[in-house]
Coordinates of C-alpha atoms in Angstrom, one line a residue:
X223 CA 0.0 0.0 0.0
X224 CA 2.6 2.4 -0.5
X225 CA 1.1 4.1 -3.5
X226 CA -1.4 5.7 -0.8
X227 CA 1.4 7.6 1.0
X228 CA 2.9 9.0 -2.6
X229 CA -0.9 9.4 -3.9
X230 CA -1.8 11.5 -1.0
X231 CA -2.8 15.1 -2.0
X232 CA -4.2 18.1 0.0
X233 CA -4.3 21.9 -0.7
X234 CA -3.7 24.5 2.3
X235 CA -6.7 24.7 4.7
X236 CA -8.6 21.7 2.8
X237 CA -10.4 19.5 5.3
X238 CA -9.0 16.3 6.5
X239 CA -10.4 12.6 7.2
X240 CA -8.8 9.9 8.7
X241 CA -7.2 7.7 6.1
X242 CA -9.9 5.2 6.5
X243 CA -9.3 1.3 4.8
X244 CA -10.9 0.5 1.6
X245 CA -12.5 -2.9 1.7
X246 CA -12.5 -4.7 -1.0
X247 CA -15.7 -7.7 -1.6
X248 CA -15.8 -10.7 -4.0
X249 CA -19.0 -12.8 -3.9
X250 CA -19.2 -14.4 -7.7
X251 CA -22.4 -13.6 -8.2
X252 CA -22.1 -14.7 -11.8
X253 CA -24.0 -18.0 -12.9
X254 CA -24.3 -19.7 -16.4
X255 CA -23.0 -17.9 -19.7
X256 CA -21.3 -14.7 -19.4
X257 CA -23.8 -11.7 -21.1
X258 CA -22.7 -11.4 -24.7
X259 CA -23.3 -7.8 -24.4
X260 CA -23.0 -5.2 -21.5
X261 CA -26.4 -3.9 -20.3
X262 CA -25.7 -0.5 -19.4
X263 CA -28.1 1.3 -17.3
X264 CA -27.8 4.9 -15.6
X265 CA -26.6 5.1 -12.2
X266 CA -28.7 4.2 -9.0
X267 CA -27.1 6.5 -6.0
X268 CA -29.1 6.1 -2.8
X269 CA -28.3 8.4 0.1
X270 CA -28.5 7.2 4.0
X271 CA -28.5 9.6 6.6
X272 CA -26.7 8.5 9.6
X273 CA -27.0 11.2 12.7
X274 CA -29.7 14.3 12.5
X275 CA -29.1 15.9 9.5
X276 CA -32.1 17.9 9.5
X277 CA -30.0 20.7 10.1
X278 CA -28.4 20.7 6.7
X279 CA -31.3 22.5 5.4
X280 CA -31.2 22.8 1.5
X281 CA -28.0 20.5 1.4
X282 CA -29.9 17.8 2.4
X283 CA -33.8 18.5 0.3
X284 CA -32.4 20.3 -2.7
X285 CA -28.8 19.6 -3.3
X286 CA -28.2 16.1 -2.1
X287 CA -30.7 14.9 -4.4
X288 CA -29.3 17.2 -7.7
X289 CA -26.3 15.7 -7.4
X290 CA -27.7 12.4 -7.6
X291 CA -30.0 13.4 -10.6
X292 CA -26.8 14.8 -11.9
X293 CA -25.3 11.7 -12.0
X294 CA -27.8 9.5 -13.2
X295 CA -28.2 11.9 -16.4
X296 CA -24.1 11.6 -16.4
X297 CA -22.9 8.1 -15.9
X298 CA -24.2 4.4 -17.1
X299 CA -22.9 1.7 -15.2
X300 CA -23.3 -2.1 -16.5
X301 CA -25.7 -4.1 -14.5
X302 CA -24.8 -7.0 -12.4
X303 CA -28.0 -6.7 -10.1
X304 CA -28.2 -5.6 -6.9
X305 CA -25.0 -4.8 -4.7
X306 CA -24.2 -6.7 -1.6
X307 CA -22.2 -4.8 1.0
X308 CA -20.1 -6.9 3.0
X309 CA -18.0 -4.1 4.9
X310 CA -19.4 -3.5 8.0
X311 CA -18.0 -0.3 8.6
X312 CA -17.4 2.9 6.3
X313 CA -14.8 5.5 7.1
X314 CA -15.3 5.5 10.6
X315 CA -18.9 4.3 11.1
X316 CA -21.4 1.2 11.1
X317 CA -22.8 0.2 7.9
X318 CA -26.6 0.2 8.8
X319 CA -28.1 -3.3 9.0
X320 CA -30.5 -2.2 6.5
X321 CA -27.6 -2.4 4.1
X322 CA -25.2 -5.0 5.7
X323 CA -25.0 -8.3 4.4
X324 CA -27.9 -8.0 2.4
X325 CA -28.7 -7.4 -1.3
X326 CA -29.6 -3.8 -2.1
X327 CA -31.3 -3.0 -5.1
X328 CA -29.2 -0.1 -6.0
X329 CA -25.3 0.7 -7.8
X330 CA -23.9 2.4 -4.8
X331 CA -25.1 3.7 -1.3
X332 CA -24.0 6.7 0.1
X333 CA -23.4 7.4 3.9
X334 CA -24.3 10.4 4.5
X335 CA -23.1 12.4 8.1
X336 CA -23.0 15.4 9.9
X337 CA -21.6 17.6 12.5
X338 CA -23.0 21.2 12.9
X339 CA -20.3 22.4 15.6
X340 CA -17.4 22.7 13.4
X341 CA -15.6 24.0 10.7
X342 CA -17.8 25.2 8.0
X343 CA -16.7 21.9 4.8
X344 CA -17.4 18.7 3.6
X345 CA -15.3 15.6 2.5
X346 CA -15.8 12.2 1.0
X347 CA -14.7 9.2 0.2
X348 CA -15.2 5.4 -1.1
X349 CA -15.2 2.7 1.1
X350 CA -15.4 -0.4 -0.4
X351 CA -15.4 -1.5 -3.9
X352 CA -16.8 -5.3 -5.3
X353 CA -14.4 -7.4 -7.5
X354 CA -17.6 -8.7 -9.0
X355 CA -17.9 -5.7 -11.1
X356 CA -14.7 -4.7 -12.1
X357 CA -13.3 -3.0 -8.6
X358 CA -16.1 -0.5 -8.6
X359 CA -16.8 1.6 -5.6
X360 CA -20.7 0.1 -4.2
X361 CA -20.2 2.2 -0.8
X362 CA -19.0 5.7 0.3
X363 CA -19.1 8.2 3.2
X364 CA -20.1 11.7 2.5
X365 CA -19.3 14.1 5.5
X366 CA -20.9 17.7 6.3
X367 CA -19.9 20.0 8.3
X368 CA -21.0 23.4 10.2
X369 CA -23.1 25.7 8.2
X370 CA -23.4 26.4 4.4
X371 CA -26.0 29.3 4.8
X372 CA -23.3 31.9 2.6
X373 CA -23.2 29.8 -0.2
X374 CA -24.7 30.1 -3.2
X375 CA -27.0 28.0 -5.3
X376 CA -24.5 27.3 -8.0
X377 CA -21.5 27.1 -4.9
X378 CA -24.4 24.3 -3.3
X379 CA -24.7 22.1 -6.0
X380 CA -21.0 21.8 -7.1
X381 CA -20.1 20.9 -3.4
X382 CA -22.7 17.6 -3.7
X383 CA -21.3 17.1 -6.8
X384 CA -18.2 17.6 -6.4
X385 CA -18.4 15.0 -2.8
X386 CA -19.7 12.2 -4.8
X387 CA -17.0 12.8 -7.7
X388 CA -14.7 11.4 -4.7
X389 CA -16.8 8.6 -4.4
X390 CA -17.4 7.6 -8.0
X391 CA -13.4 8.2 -9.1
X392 CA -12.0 11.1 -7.6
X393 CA -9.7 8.8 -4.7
X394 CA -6.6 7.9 -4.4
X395 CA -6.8 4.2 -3.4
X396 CA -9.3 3.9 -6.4
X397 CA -6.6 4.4 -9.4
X398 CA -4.2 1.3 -9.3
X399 CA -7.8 -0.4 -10.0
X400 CA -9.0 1.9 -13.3
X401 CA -10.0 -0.6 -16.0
X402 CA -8.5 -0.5 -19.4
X403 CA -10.2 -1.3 -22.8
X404 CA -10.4 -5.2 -22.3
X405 CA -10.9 -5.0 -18.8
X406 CA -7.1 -5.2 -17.5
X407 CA -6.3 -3.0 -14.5
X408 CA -4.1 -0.4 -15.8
X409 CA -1.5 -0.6 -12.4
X410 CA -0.7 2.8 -10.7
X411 CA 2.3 3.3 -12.7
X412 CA 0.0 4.0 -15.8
X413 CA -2.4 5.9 -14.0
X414 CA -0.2 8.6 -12.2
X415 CA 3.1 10.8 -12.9
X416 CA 5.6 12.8 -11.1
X417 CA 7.6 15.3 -12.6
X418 CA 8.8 19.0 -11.8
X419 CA 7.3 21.8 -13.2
X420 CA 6.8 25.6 -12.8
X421 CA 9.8 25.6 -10.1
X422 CA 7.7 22.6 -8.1
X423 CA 7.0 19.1 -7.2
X424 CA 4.4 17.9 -8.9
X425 CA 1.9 14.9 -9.6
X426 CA -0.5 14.4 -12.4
X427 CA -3.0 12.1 -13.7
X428 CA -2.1 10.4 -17.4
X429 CA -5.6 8.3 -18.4
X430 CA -6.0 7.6 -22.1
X431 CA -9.3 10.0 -22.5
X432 CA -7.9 12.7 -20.1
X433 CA -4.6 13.1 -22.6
X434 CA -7.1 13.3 -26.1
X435 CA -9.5 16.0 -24.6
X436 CA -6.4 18.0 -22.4
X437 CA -4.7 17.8 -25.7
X438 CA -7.4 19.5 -27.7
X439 CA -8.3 21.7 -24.7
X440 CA -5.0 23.8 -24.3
X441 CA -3.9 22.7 -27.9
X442 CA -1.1 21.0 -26.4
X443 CA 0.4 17.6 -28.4
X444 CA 3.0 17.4 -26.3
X445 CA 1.1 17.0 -23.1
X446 CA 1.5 13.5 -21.2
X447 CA -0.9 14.5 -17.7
X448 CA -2.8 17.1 -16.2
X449 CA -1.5 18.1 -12.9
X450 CA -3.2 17.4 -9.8
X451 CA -3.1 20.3 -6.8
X452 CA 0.7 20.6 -5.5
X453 CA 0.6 20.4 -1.8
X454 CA 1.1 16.8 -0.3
X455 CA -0.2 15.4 2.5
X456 CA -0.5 12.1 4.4
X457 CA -4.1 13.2 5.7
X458 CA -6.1 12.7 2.6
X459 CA -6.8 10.7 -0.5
X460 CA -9.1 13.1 -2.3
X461 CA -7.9 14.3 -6.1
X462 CA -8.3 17.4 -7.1
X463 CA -7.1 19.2 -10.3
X464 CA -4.4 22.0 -9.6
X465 CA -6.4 25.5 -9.7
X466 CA -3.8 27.5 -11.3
X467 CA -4.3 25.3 -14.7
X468 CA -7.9 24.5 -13.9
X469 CA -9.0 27.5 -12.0
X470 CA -13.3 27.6 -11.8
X471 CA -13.5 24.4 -12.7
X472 CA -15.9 21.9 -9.9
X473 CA -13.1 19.5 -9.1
X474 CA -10.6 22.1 -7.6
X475 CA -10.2 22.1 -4.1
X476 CA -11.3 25.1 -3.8
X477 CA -14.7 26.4 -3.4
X478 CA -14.2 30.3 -3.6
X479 CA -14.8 29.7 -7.7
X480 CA -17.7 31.5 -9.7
X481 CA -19.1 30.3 -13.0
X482 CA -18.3 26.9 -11.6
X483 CA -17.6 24.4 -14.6
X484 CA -18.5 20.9 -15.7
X485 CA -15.4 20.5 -17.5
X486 CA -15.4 17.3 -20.3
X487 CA -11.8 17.2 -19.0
X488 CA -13.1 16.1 -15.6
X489 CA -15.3 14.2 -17.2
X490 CA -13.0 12.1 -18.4
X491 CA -11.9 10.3 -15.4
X492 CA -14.6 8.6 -15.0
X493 CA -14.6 7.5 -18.6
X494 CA -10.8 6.4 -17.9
X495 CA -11.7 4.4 -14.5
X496 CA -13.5 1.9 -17.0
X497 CA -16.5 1.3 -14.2
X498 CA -18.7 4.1 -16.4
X499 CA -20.1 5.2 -19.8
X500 CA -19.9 8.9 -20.0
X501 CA -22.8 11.7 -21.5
X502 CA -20.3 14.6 -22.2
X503 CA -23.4 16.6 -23.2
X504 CA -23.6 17.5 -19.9
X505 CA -20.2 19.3 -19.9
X506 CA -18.2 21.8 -21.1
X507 CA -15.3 23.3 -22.8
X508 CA -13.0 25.0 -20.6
X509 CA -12.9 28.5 -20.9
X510 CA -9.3 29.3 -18.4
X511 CA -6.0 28.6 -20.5
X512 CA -8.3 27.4 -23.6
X513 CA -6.1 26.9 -26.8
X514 CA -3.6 28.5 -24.5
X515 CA -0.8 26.2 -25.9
X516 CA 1.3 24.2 -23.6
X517 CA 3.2 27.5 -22.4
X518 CA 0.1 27.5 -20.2
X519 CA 0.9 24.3 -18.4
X520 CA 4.4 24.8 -18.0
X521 CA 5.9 28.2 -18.2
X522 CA 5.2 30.7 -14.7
X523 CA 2.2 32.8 -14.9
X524 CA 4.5 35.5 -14.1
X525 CA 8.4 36.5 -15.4
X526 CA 9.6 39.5 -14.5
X527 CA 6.6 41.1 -12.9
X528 CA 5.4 40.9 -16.4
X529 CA 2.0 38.5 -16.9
X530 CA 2.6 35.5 -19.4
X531 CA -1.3 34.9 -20.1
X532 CA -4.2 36.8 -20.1
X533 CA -5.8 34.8 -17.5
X534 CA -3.3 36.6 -15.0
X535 CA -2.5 40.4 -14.4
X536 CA -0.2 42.9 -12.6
X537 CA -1.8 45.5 -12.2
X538 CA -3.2 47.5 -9.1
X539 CA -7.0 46.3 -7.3
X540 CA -8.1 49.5 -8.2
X541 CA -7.9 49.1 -12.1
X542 CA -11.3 47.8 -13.4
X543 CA -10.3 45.0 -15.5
X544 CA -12.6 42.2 -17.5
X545 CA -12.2 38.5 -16.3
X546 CA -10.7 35.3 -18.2
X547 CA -14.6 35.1 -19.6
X548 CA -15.2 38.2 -20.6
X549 CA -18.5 38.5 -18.9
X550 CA -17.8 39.8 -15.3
X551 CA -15.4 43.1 -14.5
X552 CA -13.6 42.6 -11.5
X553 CA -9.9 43.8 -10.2
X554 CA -7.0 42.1 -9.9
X555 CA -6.3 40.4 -6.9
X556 CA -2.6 41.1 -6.5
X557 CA -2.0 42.4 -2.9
X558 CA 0.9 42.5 -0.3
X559 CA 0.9 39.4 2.1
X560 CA 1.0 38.9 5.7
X561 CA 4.3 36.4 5.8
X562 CA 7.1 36.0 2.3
X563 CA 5.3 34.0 -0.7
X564 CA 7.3 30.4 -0.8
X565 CA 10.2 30.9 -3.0
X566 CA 8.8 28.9 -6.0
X567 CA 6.2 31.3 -6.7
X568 CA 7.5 34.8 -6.0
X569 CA 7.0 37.0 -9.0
X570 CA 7.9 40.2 -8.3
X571 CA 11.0 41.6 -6.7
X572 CA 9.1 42.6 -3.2
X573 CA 8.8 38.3 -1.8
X574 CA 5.3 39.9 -0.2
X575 CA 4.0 40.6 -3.1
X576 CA 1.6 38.1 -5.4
X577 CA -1.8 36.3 -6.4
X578 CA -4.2 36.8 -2.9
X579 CA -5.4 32.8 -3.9
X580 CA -2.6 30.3 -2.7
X581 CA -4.2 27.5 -5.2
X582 CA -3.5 29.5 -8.0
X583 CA 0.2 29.1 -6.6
X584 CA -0.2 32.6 -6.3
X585 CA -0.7 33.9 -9.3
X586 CA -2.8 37.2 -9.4
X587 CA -6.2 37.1 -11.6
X588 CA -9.1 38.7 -11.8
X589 CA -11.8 38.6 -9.4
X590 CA -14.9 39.8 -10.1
X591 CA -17.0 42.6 -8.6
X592 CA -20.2 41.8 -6.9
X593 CA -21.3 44.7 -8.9
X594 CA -19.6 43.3 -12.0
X595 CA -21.7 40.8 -13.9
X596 CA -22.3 42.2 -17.6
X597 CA -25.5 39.5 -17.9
X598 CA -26.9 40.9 -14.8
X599 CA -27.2 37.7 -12.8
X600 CA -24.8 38.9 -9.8
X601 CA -25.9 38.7 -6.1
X602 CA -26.3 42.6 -6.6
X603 CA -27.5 44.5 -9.5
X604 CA -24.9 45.2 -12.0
X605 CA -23.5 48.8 -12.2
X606 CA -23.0 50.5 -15.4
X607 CA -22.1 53.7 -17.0
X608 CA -24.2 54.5 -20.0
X609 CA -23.3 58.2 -20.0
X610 CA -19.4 58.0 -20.3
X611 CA -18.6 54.2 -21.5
X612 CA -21.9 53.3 -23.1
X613 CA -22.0 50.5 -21.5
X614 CA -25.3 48.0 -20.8
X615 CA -25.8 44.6 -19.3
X616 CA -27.8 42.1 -20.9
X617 CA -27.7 37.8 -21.9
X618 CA -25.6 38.5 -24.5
X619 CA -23.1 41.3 -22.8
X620 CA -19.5 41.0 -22.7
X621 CA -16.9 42.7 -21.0
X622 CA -14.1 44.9 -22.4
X623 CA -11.4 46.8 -21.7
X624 CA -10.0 50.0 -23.1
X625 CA -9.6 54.2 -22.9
X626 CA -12.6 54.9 -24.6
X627 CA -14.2 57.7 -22.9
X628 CA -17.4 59.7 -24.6
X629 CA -16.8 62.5 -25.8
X630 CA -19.2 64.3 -24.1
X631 CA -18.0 63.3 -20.5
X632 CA -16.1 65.2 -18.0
X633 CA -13.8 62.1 -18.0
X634 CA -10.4 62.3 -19.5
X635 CA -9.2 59.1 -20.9
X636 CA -8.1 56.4 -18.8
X637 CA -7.7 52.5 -18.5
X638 CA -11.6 50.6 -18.0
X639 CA -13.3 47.5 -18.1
X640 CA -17.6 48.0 -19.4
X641 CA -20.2 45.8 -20.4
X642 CA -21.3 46.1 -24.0
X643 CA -23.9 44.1 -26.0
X644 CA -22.0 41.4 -28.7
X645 CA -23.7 40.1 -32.0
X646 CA -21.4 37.6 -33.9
X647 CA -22.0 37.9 -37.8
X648 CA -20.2 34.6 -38.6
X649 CA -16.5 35.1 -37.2
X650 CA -17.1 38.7 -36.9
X651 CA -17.7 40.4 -33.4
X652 CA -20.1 43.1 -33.3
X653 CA -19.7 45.6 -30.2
X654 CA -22.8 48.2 -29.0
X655 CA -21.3 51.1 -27.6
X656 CA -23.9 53.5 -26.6
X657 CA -26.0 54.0 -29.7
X658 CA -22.3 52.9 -31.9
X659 CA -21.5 49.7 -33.5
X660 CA -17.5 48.3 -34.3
X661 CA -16.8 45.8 -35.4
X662 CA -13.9 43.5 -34.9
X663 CA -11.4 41.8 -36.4
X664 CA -11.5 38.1 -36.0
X665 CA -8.0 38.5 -34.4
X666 CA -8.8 40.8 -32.3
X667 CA -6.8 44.1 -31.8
X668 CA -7.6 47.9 -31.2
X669 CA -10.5 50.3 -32.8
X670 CA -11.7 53.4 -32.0
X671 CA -15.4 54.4 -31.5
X672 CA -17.7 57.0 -33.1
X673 CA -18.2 60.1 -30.7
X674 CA -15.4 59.0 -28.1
X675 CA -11.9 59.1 -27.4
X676 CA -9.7 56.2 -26.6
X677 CA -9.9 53.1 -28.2
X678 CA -11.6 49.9 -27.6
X679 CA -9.5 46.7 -27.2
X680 CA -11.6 43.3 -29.3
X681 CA -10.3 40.1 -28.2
X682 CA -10.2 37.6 -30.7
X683 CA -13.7 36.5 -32.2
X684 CA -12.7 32.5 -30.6
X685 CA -13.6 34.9 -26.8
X686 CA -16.2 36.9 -27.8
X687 CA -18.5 34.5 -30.7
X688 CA -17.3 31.1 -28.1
X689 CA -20.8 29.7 -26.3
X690 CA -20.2 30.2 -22.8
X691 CA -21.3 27.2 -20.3
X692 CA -24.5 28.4 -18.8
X693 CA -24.5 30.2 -15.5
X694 CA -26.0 28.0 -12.7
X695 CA -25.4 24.5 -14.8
X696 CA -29.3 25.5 -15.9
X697 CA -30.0 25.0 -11.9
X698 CA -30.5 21.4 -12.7
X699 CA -33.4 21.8 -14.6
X700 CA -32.0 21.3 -18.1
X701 CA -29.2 20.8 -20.1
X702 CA -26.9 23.2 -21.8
X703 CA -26.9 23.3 -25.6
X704 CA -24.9 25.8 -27.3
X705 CA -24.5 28.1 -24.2
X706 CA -28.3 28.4 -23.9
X707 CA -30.3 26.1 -21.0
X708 CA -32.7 23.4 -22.9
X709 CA -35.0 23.1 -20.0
X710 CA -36.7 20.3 -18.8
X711 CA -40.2 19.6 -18.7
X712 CA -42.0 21.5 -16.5
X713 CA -39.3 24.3 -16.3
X714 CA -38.7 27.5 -17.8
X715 CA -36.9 30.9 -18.3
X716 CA -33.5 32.0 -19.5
X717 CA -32.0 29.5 -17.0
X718 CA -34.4 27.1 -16.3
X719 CA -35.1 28.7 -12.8
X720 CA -38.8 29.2 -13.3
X721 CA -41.5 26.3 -12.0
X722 CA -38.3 25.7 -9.5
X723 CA -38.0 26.1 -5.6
X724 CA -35.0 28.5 -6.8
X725 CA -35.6 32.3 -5.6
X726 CA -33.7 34.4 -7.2
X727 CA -30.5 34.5 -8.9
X728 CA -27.3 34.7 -7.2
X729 CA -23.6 33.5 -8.4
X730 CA -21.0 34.2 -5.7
X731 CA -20.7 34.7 -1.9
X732 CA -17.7 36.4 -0.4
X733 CA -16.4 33.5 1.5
X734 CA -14.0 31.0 1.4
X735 CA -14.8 27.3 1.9
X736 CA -12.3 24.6 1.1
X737 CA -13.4 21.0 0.1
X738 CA -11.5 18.1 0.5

């Protein structure tokens, strides 16, 4: 077992469990003929709440179950039957009778605790897995704890999901037993790398389907893993992708992410475990470090105090700058630090100075404004400037940056982010200023607008023309097609939110919660 110890990753303030054994059950249930074909079938989660958990509020009635529905849209599994748990504890507790030694209609049962007197996170993780079907996990402990009354809808629902990833893949102990294409284990060694890169340590994941759609992602041929977050620890098997090359995306360790996305990369590893058959309909393209080349995965975010990427910046809080999607403004989050930045990631001469996020390894980005959103769905109504930027908000605003001041204002020019409205005439961006129209070049570049000074800067057509993910995953009531919500039956409105128990739209809380 010492892959564990060298698997073992954890990101600063994450939430620990107790490295808990992973029971592994064989009954051979087969009899007569093996099935010529696999049936596959979606997924059958069933939750079991251990201790009172009525406190969990919507965690428990809303949440719990959309990340179960989530999953049963997501994954097919082949069916064997029912499951028989033979375990009879999971990661610290008692497998419930009702469960124990007993067959169980159903493809995995979750545990499902809580503790409202502590620190406000949640983590999970398998706990045994049947050689009947392939090493597939059948049971699993999902752990809540303090309160989750700050966080958002969209913040909610990728915490459930994100808990049961760790379950269904998302372990440590469960990669030595990832399936290949005839049903071989692959062996840990063709599962996980090491290597060093960007002045670290680091470990990575290196699964067949991973590599195809990474490759494509960043448009980077040369790329043999995707890098898992770079702090080690002995105190958790949880996986979680590194946030500086995988920043908002729902497997990060971090939860202080906005326009949280269902990434076909993540997706992936549970194609590459070999237990599940994969809807990637449900996902999404990344948008952070897209076609960024493999510069992105490799070379610092910083050199010389100077930003390598667009995706990063260098430039004082009080700047209003656009975000890596073009539809929020926000300022960058470089700020001066209570104790030295580690050596590794110190960018800039002063060793205080750097990103305010350590899982970015400290690479300053923007953040948005609460104020910021250019669709208007923030927690707080979007602030424009009509009079001196022209700017309005709107489904189908985007944000830019430039000097561009009206003519008519009291402004001089200076350095903004605003919200403008953006047709696309085939690769052709279209930008509303005021009552004005530009348009840009596919490339991008700078143009000036009628009746103000300045200039405009147009990011290339493959930003501004690119469907977007849609912004609360279509609050689970429908899928997205094209960047626009396809809602269910029985559910309406731009995002799916109407005929819901949703009220209101919110996309980000000002706090900080870390799951493991």
């Amino acid at each position: 077992m010492l892959y564990v110890v060298l698997l073992l990753k954890l990101t600063q303030g994450c939430l620990n469990h107790p490295d808990y054994p992973l029971h592994i059950s064989s009954r051979s249930l087969q009899t007569g003929p093996p099935v010529p074909e696999p049936d596959w079938r979606s997924i059958r989660i069933t939750p079991y709440y251990i201790n009172n958990t009525s406190s969990l509020g919507d965690i428990k009635s809303t949440f719990i179950p959309l990340a179960i529905e989530f999953y049963k849209k997501v994954l097919k599994i082949v069916y064997n039957g029912d499951i028989y748990i033979t375990s009879s504890t999971c990661s610290g507790i008692e497998v419930p009778d009702t469960y124990h030694l007993t067959n169980t209609s159903t493809d995995v049962i979750i545990l499902i605790t809580y503790d409202e007197n502590s620190e406000t996170g949640a983590w999970a993780q398998p706990c045994e897995c049947s050689e009947d079907i392939g090493m597939r996990p059948i049971l699993g402990r999902m752990h809540f704890q303090g309160t989750f009354e700050s966080m958002t809808w969209e913040q909610k629902q990728a915490l459930c999901i994100h808990q049961l990833a760790h379950i269904l893949a998302y372990d440590a102990r469960l990669l030595p037993y990832f399936l290949g294409k005839i049903g071989e284990t692959y062996g840990i060694d063709q599962v996980l790398g090491y290597t060093s890169r960007r002045n670290s340590q680091i470990s990575y994941l290196k699964t067949p389907k991973l590599i195809e759609i990474a490759r494509e992602a960043f448009q980077c041929n040369n790329l043999y893993g995707l890098d898992l977050e770079n702090t080690f620890s002995e105190k958790s098997t949880s996986l979680h992708w590194e946030k500086r090359i995988m920043n908002n995306d729902f497997m990060v360790a971090d939860s202080n992410i906005y326009y949280i996305s269902y990434s076909d990369i993540s997706f992936s590893i549970f194609e590459d475990s070999g237990w599940y058959q994969v809807d990637y309909s449900y996902s999404n393209n990344i948008l952070w470090g897209y076609h960024k080349g493999c510069e992105f995965l490799i070379d610092p975010c910083v050199e010389k105090s100077n930003y390598m990427f667009n995706e990063f910046c260098n430039t004082s809080s009080s700047i209003s700058l656009c975000d890596h999607s073009h539809t929020f403004k926000g300022n960058c989050n470089m700020g001066i630090q209570s104790s030295p930045i580690p050596a590794q990631f110190q960018y800039f001469s002063d060793v205080f100075i750097g990103g305010n996020d350590s899982f970015t390894d400290f690479c300053p980005y923007v953040k948005p404004e609460t104020t910021g959103s250019c669709r208007d769905i923030g927690i707080e109504n979007t602030i424009i400037n009509t009079v001196d930027y022209g700017e309005n908000a709107c489904d189908s605003c985007k944000c830019l940056e430039g000097t561009y001041v009206s003519q008519f204002s009291t402004m001089s020019v200076h350095w903004h982010a605003g919200c403008h409205q953006i047709t696309c005439e085939g690769n052709v961006a279209v930008v509303h200023v005021g009552g004005e129209v530009v348009f840009c070049d596919p490339g991008g570049g700078e143009v000036t607008v009628r009746g103000y000074d300045g200039y405009l800067i147009c990011p290339s057509s493959d930003v501004l023309c690119k469907d977007l993910p849609c912004p609360f995953a279509c609050y689970g009531n429908g899928k997205c097609v094209n960047g626009q919500c396809d809602c269910y039956s029985g559910y309406s409105g731009l995002y799916c939110d109407s005929g819901s128990m949703i009220r209101g739209l919110e996309w980000i809380a000002l706090v900080v919660l870390v799951v493991n």
